[in-house]
Amino acid sequence: MVQAAIDVAEQGMRQGEMPIGAVVEMGGEIIAHAFTEDVTQARRLVHADLLAMTRADRKLGWQPRQHPVRLAVNLEPCLMCLGAAMAFKVTEVYWGLESPADGGSTIAAAWPISDDLPWYAPPKMIGGIKRTEVREQFRRYCALAPDSGFRRWAQTLVELPD
């Protein structure tokens, strides 16, 4: 699934976006995908994972789910997207490269499970899948993108230690 997210990120990068892609899977089928659209939409709340989950939510609605919903992103989800994954009842999140500045996996690991709010359980987070390939995506992005806050942030990901 992370490879599918990497492929979607490539589509976004070809359109001038940061190389961040996400797919939502249920029952072995990808039901939604998206890349980040910060540049295209000139908005802040258009992260790949959030857009993919929104598209999947439109498709699924309130219908009972026959299978767990899983999310794959080439970059560790931020806190906002982790919250959306919890609200959407994603059971597992797979990601490639960590995002130390805003990644949510440590929050998910420390999240208290409450009997009062069982529907807000954090998903299982599985990271580091195809990490080198994702870091190379960001390296290529940084080599081509104009100087901006996006590029400077992406450069911090390129410079993560092996």
Short mmCIF file of C-alpha atoms in Angstrom, two decimals:
data_model
loop_
_atom_site.label_atom_id
_atom_site.label_comp_id
_atom_site.label_asym_id
_atom_site.label_seq_id
_atom_site.Cartn_x
_atom_site.Cartn_y
_atom_site.Cartn_z
CA MET A 1 0.00 0.00 0.00
CA VAL A 2 2.83 2.43 0.70
CA GLN A 3 4.03 1.90 -2.87
CA ALA A 4 0.61 3.03 -4.09
CA ALA A 5 0.94 6.16 -1.91
CA ILE A 6 4.41 6.78 -3.38
CA ASP A 7 2.95 6.51 -6.88
CA VAL A 8 0.20 9.01 -6.03
CA ALA A 9 2.84 11.35 -4.56
CA GLU A 10 4.67 11.20 -7.91
CA GLN A 11 1.50 12.36 -9.66
CA GLY A 12 1.28 15.31 -7.30
CA MET A 13 4.93 16.22 -7.76
CA ARG A 14 4.44 16.25 -11.56
CA GLN A 15 1.70 18.85 -10.93
CA GLY A 16 3.95 21.05 -8.80
CA GLU A 17 2.90 19.80 -5.38
CA MET A 18 5.07 18.40 -2.60
CA PRO A 19 5.50 14.64 -3.04
CA ILE A 20 2.99 13.49 -0.45
CA GLY A 21 0.45 10.84 -1.44
CA ALA A 22 -2.10 8.69 0.37
CA VAL A 23 -4.41 5.79 -0.33
CA VAL A 24 -7.31 4.36 1.65
CA GLU A 25 -7.82 0.59 1.45
CA MET A 26 -10.70 -1.58 2.55
CA GLY A 27 -11.10 -5.30 1.87
CA GLY A 28 -8.00 -5.43 -0.33
CA GLU A 29 -9.24 -2.63 -2.63
CA ILE A 30 -8.01 0.95 -2.78
CA ILE A 31 -11.18 2.98 -2.43
CA ALA A 32 -9.65 6.48 -2.50
CA HIS A 33 -6.37 8.23 -3.13
CA ALA A 34 -5.04 11.78 -3.13
CA PHE A 35 -1.92 13.87 -3.16
CA THR A 36 -1.38 17.04 -1.19
CA GLU A 37 -2.92 20.08 -2.91
CA ASP A 38 -1.44 23.01 -0.99
CA VAL A 39 -0.20 24.73 -4.15
CA THR A 40 -3.16 23.86 -6.40
CA GLN A 41 -5.81 24.99 -3.95
CA ALA A 42 -3.74 27.63 -2.11
CA ARG A 43 -5.15 26.26 1.14
CA ARG A 44 -3.66 24.68 4.25
CA LEU A 45 -6.06 21.85 5.09
CA VAL A 46 -5.57 19.86 1.90
CA HIS A 47 -3.12 17.20 3.06
CA ALA A 48 -3.00 14.00 1.02
CA ASP A 49 -4.18 11.76 3.85
CA LEU A 50 -7.05 14.08 4.80
CA LEU A 51 -8.20 14.38 1.17
CA ALA A 52 -8.02 10.61 0.62
CA MET A 53 -10.01 9.92 3.80
CA THR A 54 -12.59 12.57 2.85
CA ARG A 55 -13.05 10.93 -0.54
CA ALA A 56 -13.37 7.50 1.08
CA ASP A 57 -15.86 8.90 3.59
CA ARG A 58 -18.02 10.27 0.78
CA LYS A 59 -17.96 6.86 -0.85
CA LEU A 60 -18.69 4.86 2.32
CA GLY A 61 -20.97 7.20 4.25
CA TRP A 62 -22.46 5.67 7.38
CA GLN A 63 -22.86 2.19 5.89
CA PRO A 64 -21.58 -0.64 8.09
CA ARG A 65 -18.08 -1.65 7.10
CA GLN A 66 -17.47 -5.23 6.17
CA HIS A 67 -13.69 -4.83 6.49
CA PRO A 68 -11.28 -2.63 8.44
CA VAL A 69 -10.16 0.60 6.80
CA ARG A 70 -6.43 1.11 6.37
CA LEU A 71 -4.50 4.21 5.33
CA ALA A 72 -1.11 4.33 3.62
CA VAL A 73 0.88 7.53 3.24
CA ASN A 74 4.40 8.00 2.02
CA LEU A 75 5.01 10.50 4.86
CA GLU A 76 4.10 10.05 8.53
CA PRO A 77 0.70 11.65 9.13
CA CYS A 78 0.57 14.95 10.99
CA LEU A 79 -1.52 15.45 14.11
CA MET A 80 -4.48 16.82 12.13
CA CYS A 81 -4.54 13.80 9.82
CA LEU A 82 -4.09 11.41 12.75
CA GLY A 83 -7.18 12.95 14.36
CA ALA A 84 -9.10 12.54 11.11
CA ALA A 85 -7.97 8.90 10.90
CA MET A 86 -9.28 8.32 14.42
CA ALA A 87 -12.62 9.95 13.59
CA PHE A 88 -12.83 7.90 10.36
CA LYS A 89 -12.06 4.72 12.33
CA VAL A 90 -8.93 3.81 10.41
CA THR A 91 -7.50 0.71 12.08
CA GLU A 92 -3.96 0.80 10.66
CA VAL A 93 -1.75 3.49 9.18
CA TYR A 94 1.29 2.56 7.10
CA TRP A 95 3.83 5.24 6.27
CA GLY A 96 7.25 5.56 4.69
CA LEU A 97 9.30 8.48 6.00
CA GLU A 98 9.04 9.99 9.47
CA SER A 99 8.17 13.67 9.88
CA PRO A 100 9.82 14.75 13.14
CA ALA A 101 8.42 18.31 13.07
CA ASP A 102 4.75 17.35 12.93
CA GLY A 103 4.35 13.57 12.76
CA GLY A 104 1.67 12.01 14.92
CA SER A 105 2.92 8.46 15.53
CA THR A 106 4.34 9.19 18.99
CA ILE A 107 1.03 10.79 19.98
CA ALA A 108 -0.84 7.72 18.73
CA ALA A 109 1.43 5.43 20.75
CA ALA A 110 0.76 7.40 23.94
CA TRP A 111 -2.97 7.98 23.35
CA PRO A 112 -5.05 6.78 26.30
CA ILE A 113 -7.74 4.30 25.37
CA SER A 114 -11.02 5.28 26.99
CA ASP A 115 -14.01 3.05 27.63
CA ASP A 116 -16.10 6.23 27.43
CA LEU A 117 -14.92 7.02 23.88
CA PRO A 118 -14.04 3.68 22.28
CA TRP A 119 -14.62 5.09 18.79
CA TYR A 120 -11.66 7.46 19.22
CA ALA A 121 -8.98 4.82 19.45
CA PRO A 122 -5.75 5.56 17.61
CA PRO A 123 -4.88 3.37 14.66
CA LYS A 124 -1.94 1.03 14.77
CA MET A 125 1.00 2.94 13.23
CA ILE A 126 3.53 1.05 11.10
CA GLY A 127 6.32 3.25 9.77
CA GLY A 128 9.56 3.13 7.85
CA ILE A 129 8.14 1.23 4.86
CA LYS A 130 10.12 2.16 1.72
CA ARG A 131 11.74 4.97 3.74
CA THR A 132 14.75 5.34 1.42
CA GLU A 133 12.54 5.60 -1.65
CA VAL A 134 10.38 8.27 -0.04
CA ARG A 135 13.39 10.27 1.09
CA GLU A 136 14.65 10.13 -2.51
CA GLN A 137 11.28 11.55 -3.65
CA PHE A 138 11.80 14.51 -1.35
CA ARG A 139 15.40 14.88 -2.55
CA ARG A 140 14.16 15.14 -6.15
CA TYR A 141 11.46 17.60 -5.10
CA CYS A 142 14.01 19.82 -3.34
CA ALA A 143 16.26 19.81 -6.41
CA LEU A 144 13.41 21.08 -8.62
CA ALA A 145 11.13 23.18 -6.42
CA PRO A 146 11.50 26.95 -6.13
CA ASP A 147 12.69 28.32 -2.81
CA SER A 148 9.74 28.36 -0.43
CA GLY A 149 8.73 27.29 3.03
CA PHE A 150 7.57 23.99 1.52
CA ARG A 151 10.98 23.31 0.02
CA ARG A 152 12.86 24.34 3.17
CA TRP A 153 10.67 21.99 5.24
CA ALA A 154 11.13 19.17 2.72
CA GLN A 155 14.89 19.66 2.93
CA THR A 156 14.74 18.77 6.65
CA LEU A 157 13.28 15.40 5.62
CA VAL A 158 16.04 14.83 3.07
CA GLU A 159 18.63 15.50 5.78
CA LEU A 160 17.24 12.95 8.27
CA PRO A 161 19.93 10.51 9.38
CA ASP A 162 19.96 7.03 7.88
#
